[in-house]
CSV table of C-alpha atoms in Angstrom, one decimal:
chain,number,residue,atom,x,y,z
A,13,MET,CA,2.1,53.0,10.9
A,14,ALA,CA,1.0,49.7,12.2
A,15,LEU,CA,-0.1,51.5,15.5
A,16,THR,CA,-2.2,53.8,13.2
A,17,GLN,CA,-3.7,51.3,11.5
A,18,ARG,CA,-4.6,49.2,15.1
A,19,VAL,CA,-6.2,52.3,16.6
A,20,LEU,CA,-8.2,53.1,13.4
A,21,ALA,CA,-9.5,49.7,13.3
A,22,ALA,CA,-10.4,49.7,17.0
A,23,LEU,CA,-12.6,52.9,16.0
A,24,ASP,CA,-14.1,51.7,13.2
A,25,TRP,CA,-17.2,49.6,14.1
A,26,SER,CA,-18.1,49.1,10.1
A,27,ARG,CA,-15.5,46.5,10.3
A,28,VAL,CA,-17.8,44.2,12.5
A,29,PRO,CA,-19.8,41.8,10.8
A,30,ALA,CA,-23.4,42.9,11.4
A,31,ASP,CA,-25.9,40.0,10.4
A,32,SER,CA,-29.1,41.0,9.8
A,33,ASP,CA,-30.3,37.4,10.5
A,34,ALA,CA,-29.0,37.2,13.9
A,35,GLU,CA,-31.5,37.9,16.4
A,36,ILE,CA,-28.9,38.8,19.2
A,37,VAL,CA,-27.5,41.5,16.8
A,38,ARG,CA,-30.7,42.9,16.0
A,39,ALA,CA,-31.9,43.4,19.6
A,40,HIS,CA,-28.5,44.9,20.5
A,41,GLU,CA,-28.7,47.5,17.8
A,42,GLN,CA,-32.4,48.2,18.9
A,43,ARG,CA,-30.9,48.7,22.7
A,44,LEU,CA,-28.2,51.0,21.7
A,45,ALA,CA,-30.8,53.1,19.2
A,46,ARG,CA,-33.2,53.5,22.1
A,47,MET,CA,-30.3,54.2,24.8
A,48,VAL,CA,-29.1,57.2,22.4
A,49,ALA,CA,-32.5,58.2,22.0
A,50,TYR,CA,-33.3,58.6,25.6
A,51,VAL,CA,-30.0,60.6,26.3
A,52,ARG,CA,-31.3,63.2,23.5
A,53,VAL,CA,-34.6,63.6,25.2
A,54,ALA,CA,-32.9,63.9,28.9
A,55,THR,CA,-30.7,66.6,28.0
A,56,VAL,CA,-33.5,68.6,26.9
A,57,PRO,CA,-34.3,70.3,30.3
A,58,PHE,CA,-30.9,71.6,30.8
A,59,LEU,CA,-32.1,74.5,28.2
A,60,ALA,CA,-34.4,75.7,31.3
A,61,VAL,CA,-32.0,76.7,33.4
A,62,PRO,CA,-30.8,80.0,31.6
A,63,LEU,CA,-34.7,81.2,32.3
A,64,MET,CA,-33.6,81.5,35.7
A,65,GLU,CA,-31.9,84.6,35.0
A,66,TRP,CA,-35.0,85.8,32.8
A,67,ARG,CA,-34.6,89.5,34.0
A,68,HIS,CA,-31.0,89.6,33.1
A,69,LEU,CA,-31.4,88.3,29.5
A,70,PRO,CA,-32.2,90.7,26.8
A,71,HIS,CA,-33.8,88.0,24.9
A,72,PRO,CA,-35.5,85.4,26.8
A,73,TRP,CA,-37.8,84.3,24.4
A,74,ILE,CA,-35.1,82.9,22.5
A,75,ILE,CA,-34.5,80.4,25.5
A,76,VAL,CA,-38.3,79.6,25.4
A,77,ALA,CA,-38.1,79.1,21.4
A,78,ALA,CA,-35.0,76.8,21.9
A,79,LEU,CA,-36.3,75.0,24.6
A,80,LEU,CA,-39.3,74.2,22.8
A,81,ALA,CA,-37.6,73.3,19.6
A,82,ALA,CA,-35.2,71.2,21.2
A,83,ALA,CA,-38.3,69.1,22.8
A,84,GLY,CA,-39.7,69.0,19.4
A,85,GLU,CA,-36.5,67.5,17.9
A,86,ALA,CA,-36.1,65.2,20.6
A,87,LEU,CA,-39.2,63.3,20.2
A,88,TRP,CA,-38.8,63.3,16.5
A,89,PHE,CA,-35.3,61.6,17.4
A,90,LEU,CA,-36.9,59.4,19.7
A,91,ARG,CA,-39.5,58.3,17.5
A,92,ARG,CA,-37.4,57.9,14.4
A,93,ALA,CA,-35.0,55.6,16.9
A,94,ARG,CA,-37.7,53.3,18.1
A,95,ARG,CA,-39.3,52.9,14.5
A,96,THR,CA,-36.2,52.1,12.7
A,97,GLY,CA,-34.5,50.2,15.8
A,98,ASP,CA,-30.9,50.8,14.5
A,99,LEU,CA,-28.9,53.8,14.2
A,100,ARG,CA,-26.2,52.0,12.3
A,101,GLY,CA,-26.1,53.6,8.7
A,102,ASP,CA,-29.1,56.1,9.7
A,103,GLY,CA,-27.5,59.3,8.1
A,104,LEU,CA,-30.1,61.7,8.0
A,105,LEU,CA,-31.0,61.1,11.9
A,106,ALA,CA,-27.4,61.7,12.5
A,107,PHE,CA,-26.7,65.0,10.3
A,108,ALA,CA,-30.3,66.2,10.8
A,109,ASP,CA,-29.5,66.2,14.8
A,110,ALA,CA,-26.1,67.8,14.1
A,111,ALA,CA,-27.5,70.7,12.0
A,112,PHE,CA,-30.0,71.3,14.6
A,113,CYS,CA,-27.7,71.3,17.3
A,114,VAL,CA,-25.6,74.0,15.1
A,115,ALA,CA,-28.7,76.5,14.7
A,116,LEU,CA,-29.5,75.9,18.5
A,117,MET,CA,-26.2,77.3,19.3
A,118,ALA,CA,-26.2,80.0,16.7
A,119,ALA,CA,-29.7,81.0,18.1
A,120,GLY,CA,-29.1,80.6,21.7
A,121,SER,CA,-26.2,82.6,22.2
A,122,ARG,CA,-28.2,85.6,21.0
A,123,ALA,CA,-30.0,85.3,24.2
A,124,GLY,CA,-27.5,87.3,26.2
A,125,LEU,CA,-25.4,90.0,25.9
A,126,PRO,CA,-22.0,89.4,24.3
A,127,GLY,CA,-20.5,89.0,28.1
A,128,GLN,CA,-23.4,86.7,28.8
A,129,ARG,CA,-22.7,84.3,26.0
A,130,ASN,CA,-20.5,81.8,27.9
A,131,ALA,CA,-23.0,81.4,30.8
A,132,VAL,CA,-25.6,81.0,28.6
A,133,LEU,CA,-24.5,78.6,26.2
A,134,THR,CA,-22.8,76.0,29.1
A,135,GLU,CA,-26.5,75.0,29.7
A,136,LEU,CA,-26.5,73.7,25.8
A,137,VAL,CA,-23.2,71.7,26.3
A,138,PRO,CA,-25.3,68.6,27.3
A,139,VAL,CA,-27.6,69.0,24.4
A,140,SER,CA,-24.7,69.9,22.0
A,141,LEU,CA,-22.2,67.0,23.1
A,142,VAL,CA,-24.9,64.2,22.1
A,143,SER,CA,-24.4,65.0,18.6
A,144,PRO,CA,-21.1,63.9,18.3
A,145,VAL,CA,-22.0,60.7,19.6
A,146,VAL,CA,-25.0,60.3,17.3
A,147,LEU,CA,-22.4,60.7,14.3
A,148,ALA,CA,-20.1,57.9,16.3
A,149,PHE,CA,-22.9,55.4,16.2
A,150,ALA,CA,-24.9,56.3,13.3
A,151,VAL,CA,-21.9,57.3,10.4
A,152,GLY,CA,-18.7,56.0,12.2
A,153,LEU,CA,-15.5,56.8,11.3
A,154,ARG,CA,-16.2,58.8,8.3
A,155,PRO,CA,-14.9,61.7,6.7
A,156,ARG,CA,-18.2,63.7,6.6
A,157,ALA,CA,-18.8,62.7,10.5
A,158,ALA,CA,-15.6,64.1,11.2
A,159,ALA,CA,-16.5,67.2,9.3
A,160,ALA,CA,-19.8,67.3,11.2
A,161,VAL,CA,-17.8,67.2,14.6
A,162,LEU,CA,-15.4,70.1,13.3
A,163,LEU,CA,-18.7,72.4,12.3
A,164,LEU,CA,-20.2,71.5,16.0
A,165,SER,CA,-16.8,73.0,17.1
A,166,ALA,CA,-16.4,76.0,15.0
A,167,THR,CA,-20.3,77.1,15.7
A,168,TRP,CA,-19.6,76.9,19.1
A,169,THR,CA,-16.5,78.9,19.0
A,170,ALA,CA,-18.2,81.6,16.9
A,171,SER,CA,-21.3,81.6,19.4
A,172,VAL,CA,-19.2,82.4,22.4
A,173,TRP,CA,-17.4,85.1,20.7
A,174,PRO,CA,-16.1,87.5,22.3
A,175,ASP,CA,-16.8,86.1,25.5
A,176,VAL,CA,-14.0,83.6,25.0
A,177,SER,CA,-12.2,81.9,28.0
A,178,GLN,CA,-10.3,78.9,28.8
A,179,LYS,CA,-13.2,77.1,29.2
A,180,LEU,CA,-13.6,77.3,25.2
A,181,ALA,CA,-10.8,74.8,24.7
A,182,SER,CA,-12.5,72.3,27.1
A,183,ASP,CA,-15.6,72.7,25.2
A,184,ILE,CA,-13.9,71.9,21.9
A,185,LEU,CA,-12.0,69.2,23.1
A,186,GLY,CA,-15.6,68.0,24.4
A,187,PHE,CA,-17.2,67.3,20.9
A,188,VAL,CA,-13.7,65.7,19.8
A,189,ILE,CA,-13.6,63.2,22.8
A,190,TRP,CA,-17.2,62.4,22.8
A,191,TYR,CA,-16.9,61.3,18.9
A,192,VAL,CA,-13.9,59.3,19.6
A,193,ALA,CA,-15.4,57.7,22.8
A,194,GLY,CA,-18.5,57.2,20.6
A,195,LEU,CA,-16.5,55.3,18.2
A,196,ALA,CA,-14.5,53.3,20.6
A,197,VAL,CA,-17.9,52.3,22.4
A,198,ALA,CA,-19.9,51.7,19.4
A,199,THR,CA,-16.9,49.2,18.0
A,200,MET,CA,-16.8,47.4,21.2
A,201,LEU,CA,-20.3,46.7,21.7
A,202,ARG,CA,-21.0,45.5,18.3
A,203,GLY,CA,-17.9,43.4,18.4
A,204,MET,CA,-19.3,41.9,21.9
A,205,ALA,CA,-22.9,41.3,19.9
A,206,ALA,CA,-21.3,39.8,17.1
A,207,GLN,CA,-19.0,37.4,19.0
A,208,THR,CA,-22.2,36.6,21.3
A,209,ALA,CA,-24.3,35.5,18.2
A,210,ALA,CA,-21.4,33.5,16.9
A,211,ALA,CA,-21.4,31.7,20.0
A,212,VAL,CA,-25.1,31.0,20.1
A,213,ALA,CA,-25.0,29.6,16.4
A,214,HIS,CA,-22.0,27.4,17.4
A,215,ALA,CA,-24.0,26.4,20.4
A,216,ARG,CA,-27.1,25.6,18.1
A,217,ARG,CA,-25.1,23.9,15.6
A,218,LEU,CA,-23.6,21.5,18.5
A,219,ASP,CA,-27.4,20.9,19.8
A,220,LEU,CA,-28.3,19.9,16.1
A,221,ALA,CA,-25.3,17.6,15.9
A,222,LEU,CA,-26.3,16.3,19.2
A,223,HIS,CA,-29.7,15.6,18.0
A,224,ARG,CA,-28.9,13.9,15.0
A,225,GLU,CA,-26.5,11.4,16.6
A,226,GLY,CA,-29.4,11.0,18.9
A,227,PHE,CA,-31.6,10.1,15.9
A,228,ARG,CA,-28.7,7.9,14.4
A,229,ARG,CA,-28.4,6.1,17.5
A,230,SER,CA,-32.0,5.3,17.6
A,231,LEU,CA,-32.4,3.8,13.9
A,232,HIS,CA,-29.0,2.0,14.4
A,233,ASP,CA,-29.8,0.3,17.8
A,234,GLY,CA,-33.7,0.4,17.7
A,235,VAL,CA,-35.6,0.5,14.7
A,236,LEU,CA,-32.8,-1.5,12.4
A,237,PRO,CA,-32.8,-4.5,14.6
A,238,ILE,CA,-36.4,-4.9,14.4
A,239,PHE,CA,-36.5,-4.9,10.9
A,240,ASP,CA,-33.7,-7.2,10.7
A,241,GLY,CA,-35.1,-9.8,12.9
A,242,ILE,CA,-38.7,-9.7,11.4
A,243,ALA,CA,-36.7,-10.3,7.7
A,244,LEU,CA,-34.9,-13.4,9.0
A,245,ASP,CA,-38.0,-15.0,10.8
A,246,GLU,CA,-39.2,-17.7,8.8
A,247,ARG,CA,-42.5,-17.9,11.0
A,248,VAL,CA,-44.0,-14.9,9.2
A,249,GLY,CA,-45.0,-14.6,5.8
A,250,ARG,CA,-42.7,-13.8,3.0
A,251,ALA,CA,-44.6,-10.5,2.1
A,252,THR,CA,-44.0,-9.4,5.6
A,253,ARG,CA,-40.3,-10.6,5.5
A,254,ARG,CA,-40.0,-8.5,2.3
A,255,ALA,CA,-41.5,-5.6,3.7
A,256,ALA,CA,-39.2,-5.7,6.7
A,257,ARG,CA,-36.2,-6.0,4.2
A,258,ARG,CA,-37.2,-2.8,2.7
A,259,GLY,CA,-37.6,-1.3,5.7
A,260,ALA,CA,-34.2,-2.3,6.9
A,261,ILE,CA,-32.6,-0.9,3.5
A,262,ARG,CA,-34.4,2.4,3.9
A,263,THR,CA,-33.2,2.7,7.7
A,264,ARG,CA,-29.9,1.9,6.6
A,265,ALA,CA,-29.9,4.5,3.5
A,266,LEU,CA,-31.2,7.2,6.4
A,267,LEU,CA,-28.0,6.2,8.4
A,268,ASN,CA,-25.6,6.6,5.7
A,269,THR,CA,-27.7,9.9,4.3
A,270,ALA,CA,-27.7,11.4,7.7
A,271,GLY,CA,-26.0,14.8,8.2
A,272,GLU,CA,-25.8,15.4,4.2
A,273,GLY,CA,-27.2,18.2,2.8
A,274,GLY,CA,-31.0,18.5,1.5
A,275,GLY,CA,-30.5,20.2,-1.8
A,276,GLY,CA,-29.7,20.2,-5.0
A,277,PHE,CA,-27.9,16.5,-6.7
A,278,SER,CA,-28.1,14.7,-3.7
A,279,ALA,CA,-31.6,15.2,-3.2
A,280,ARG,CA,-32.5,14.3,-6.6
A,281,VAL,CA,-30.6,11.0,-6.2
A,282,LEU,CA,-32.4,10.2,-2.9
A,283,GLU,CA,-35.5,11.3,-4.4
A,284,LEU,CA,-35.0,8.8,-7.0
A,285,ALA,CA,-34.0,6.3,-4.6
A,286,ASP,CA,-37.1,6.9,-2.4
A,287,THR,CA,-39.4,6.2,-5.5
A,288,PHE,CA,-38.4,3.2,-6.4
A,289,LEU,CA,-38.6,1.8,-2.6
A,290,ASP,CA,-42.0,2.9,-2.6
A,291,LEU,CA,-42.5,0.8,-5.5
A,292,GLY,CA,-41.2,-2.0,-3.8
A,293,LEU,CA,-37.5,-2.3,-5.2
A,294,LEU,CA,-35.0,-3.6,-2.5
A,295,LEU,CA,-32.9,-0.6,-2.8
A,296,LEU,CA,-29.9,0.7,-1.1
A,297,PRO,CA,-28.7,4.2,-1.9
A,298,ARG,CA,-25.0,5.4,-1.9
A,299,VAL,CA,-24.6,9.2,-2.3
A,300,TYR,CA,-21.5,11.3,-2.0
A,301,VAL,CA,-21.8,14.6,-3.3
A,302,HIS,CA,-19.0,16.9,-2.9
A,303,ALA,CA,-19.6,19.3,-6.0
A,304,GLU,CA,-22.6,20.1,-8.0
A,305,PRO,CA,-22.8,18.9,-11.5
A,306,PRO,CA,-24.1,20.7,-14.1
A,307,PRO,CA,-27.7,20.7,-14.4
A,308,GLU,CA,-27.6,19.2,-18.1
A,309,VAL,CA,-25.5,16.6,-17.0
A,310,ALA,CA,-27.3,15.8,-13.8
A,311,GLY,CA,-30.4,15.6,-15.7
A,312,ALA,CA,-29.4,13.2,-18.5
A,313,LEU,CA,-27.5,10.8,-15.9
A,314,LEU,CA,-30.3,10.6,-13.7
A,315,SER,CA,-32.9,10.0,-16.2
A,316,ALA,CA,-30.6,7.0,-17.4
A,317,ALA,CA,-30.2,5.7,-14.0
A,318,HIS,CA,-34.3,5.7,-13.6
A,319,GLU,CA,-34.2,3.8,-16.8
A,320,ALA,CA,-32.1,1.4,-15.0
A,321,LEU,CA,-33.9,1.2,-12.1
A,322,ALA,CA,-37.0,0.9,-13.7
A,323,ASN,CA,-35.5,-2.3,-15.6
A,324,ALA,CA,-34.4,-3.8,-12.4
A,325,LEU,CA,-37.5,-3.3,-11.0
A,326,LYS,CA,-39.2,-5.5,-14.0
A,327,TYR,CA,-36.6,-7.9,-14.7
A,328,ALA,CA,-34.2,-8.3,-11.8
A,329,GLY,CA,-36.6,-10.7,-10.0
A,330,PRO,CA,-38.7,-9.9,-6.8
A,331,ASP,CA,-36.2,-10.7,-4.3
A,332,ALA,CA,-33.5,-9.2,-6.2
A,333,GLU,CA,-31.4,-6.3,-4.1
A,334,VAL,CA,-30.1,-3.5,-6.1
A,335,VAL,CA,-27.4,-0.8,-5.3
A,336,LEU,CA,-27.5,2.8,-6.4
A,337,PHE,CA,-24.1,4.6,-6.3
A,338,ALA,CA,-23.7,8.1,-6.8
A,339,GLU,CA,-20.8,10.2,-6.5
A,340,ALA,CA,-20.1,13.8,-7.8
A,341,THR,CA,-16.8,16.1,-7.4
A,342,ARG,CA,-15.2,18.7,-9.2
A,343,ASP,CA,-13.5,15.7,-11.5
A,344,GLY,CA,-16.9,14.6,-12.4
A,345,VAL,CA,-20.1,12.4,-11.9
A,346,GLU,CA,-20.4,8.3,-11.5
A,347,ILE,CA,-23.7,6.7,-11.3
A,348,SER,CA,-24.1,3.2,-11.2
A,349,VAL,CA,-27.0,0.7,-10.4
A,350,LEU,CA,-26.0,-2.8,-9.5
A,351,ASP,CA,-28.4,-5.6,-9.0
A,352,ASN,CA,-27.9,-9.4,-8.2
A,353,GLY,CA,-30.9,-10.4,-9.8
A,354,ALA,CA,-31.5,-12.6,-13.2
A,355,GLY,CA,-29.5,-10.5,-15.6
A,356,PHE,CA,-29.3,-11.1,-19.3
A,357,ASP,CA,-27.0,-11.5,-22.3
A,358,ALA,CA,-25.9,-8.3,-23.2
A,359,ALA,CA,-24.4,-9.2,-26.6
A,360,ALA,CA,-27.6,-10.4,-27.8
A,361,THR,CA,-29.8,-7.6,-26.5
A,362,PRO,CA,-30.6,-5.6,-29.5
A,363,ARG,CA,-30.1,-1.6,-28.9
A,364,GLY,CA,-33.3,-0.1,-28.1
A,365,HIS,CA,-34.4,-3.0,-25.4
A,366,GLY,CA,-35.1,-0.8,-22.4
A,367,HIS,CA,-31.9,-0.6,-20.6
A,368,THR,CA,-30.8,1.8,-23.9
A,369,GLU,CA,-33.7,3.9,-24.5
A,370,SER,CA,-32.2,6.9,-22.5
A,371,LEU,CA,-28.6,6.3,-23.1
A,372,PRO,CA,-28.4,8.6,-26.3
A,373,ALA,CA,-28.9,11.5,-24.1
A,374,VAL,CA,-26.1,10.6,-21.8
A,375,GLU,CA,-23.8,10.2,-24.9
A,376,ALA,CA,-25.0,14.1,-26.0
A,377,VAL,CA,-23.9,15.6,-22.7
A,378,GLY,CA,-20.2,14.1,-23.2
A,379,ALA,CA,-21.0,11.2,-21.0
A,380,ALA,CA,-19.9,7.5,-21.1
A,381,TRP,CA,-21.9,4.8,-20.1
A,382,SER,CA,-21.5,0.8,-19.8
A,383,VAL,CA,-23.8,-2.2,-19.3
A,384,THR,CA,-22.5,-5.3,-17.8
A,385,SER,CA,-24.7,-8.6,-17.4
A,386,ALA,CA,-25.0,-12.2,-17.6
A,387,PRO,CA,-27.9,-14.5,-17.1
A,388,GLY,CA,-27.7,-15.5,-13.6
A,389,GLU,CA,-25.3,-13.0,-12.6
A,390,GLY,CA,-27.2,-9.8,-12.3
A,391,THR,CA,-26.6,-6.5,-14.0
A,392,LYS,CA,-24.4,-3.3,-13.7
A,393,VAL,CA,-25.3,-0.3,-15.5
A,394,VAL,CA,-22.4,2.7,-15.1
A,395,LEU,CA,-23.1,6.3,-16.4
A,396,ARG,CA,-19.7,8.6,-16.0
A,397,TRP,CA,-18.9,12.3,-17.0
A,398,THR,CA,-15.5,13.6,-16.4
A,399,SER,CA,-15.3,17.5,-16.0
A,400,PRO,CA,-13.4,19.2,-19.1
């Protein structure tokens, strides 16, 4: 049973992943479709060979009609294959081609006398044997495709009757072999294309990682020392030193967040940090997102964090440094805003005095909050939600 399963898996190209966005796979499918279409066109001239025995055929005009019909069907096949660019799943093309070959064999055999049918139909073999390959490439290892191959074989047998010889067995076997060979070739080629696409994607990811590492080194070794040097240089003005400190904080934030995803909760936190950096706050964000929190929780906590940062900008002092810490996991979310500014007496500050205006919304989503502060010791606001 295991051997049977391995053989069937080797013939089933539908198990090969087909990434519609992969340029390599698409290009491979287009080449495959054109190759089969060109083979279909190339077999048409074989139908002209019986015309060499025109005087010995009772109905030579049937061969002429078959030749013209085959040329028209081949051109339709070629145009459709080139237009769609993909044989995979094109049942209309495969079964229409098989139906045409069935009609071609049935009608073409009538061009000769009963004793001539084997000789006449021999020239139809190349045209007819393309059909099992098309079924293999387009439909794959499916009962309906196998049934179409059996129909082709049965039609061939009926068409040569009664001019039956040992050649009939090889002709019928040819229909089966070409179908099985087509399945194997399609599976192998599509597997190679998928592996090539995966290798190219991996190389691109490595190139992107190297690019990011180069970007990080440029920031760390080139930009950051300049900002730090200006921030510590007493020869420049206070406003310049402050701007340099902001530049150094933003650079370190970029270094800490390089490589993280750009969407969801992480992006919203970083956008919040950028807003207050642009307003002049000396802010260092620390963001660690391993799972996306519920939207209503994220909205309430970020709104409260925005309020806390606004208070730090307003009350902490012009030179106060602020850390925005945000962590989201499957277990919950924590956001904290810490500054080393002027601080205040938390016990003596009435509720509703700036830092508590957005906190009811935090409580409404089942989160907890705390504010710790003292004059001259800075302020710490912690917002925490635990996943139920």
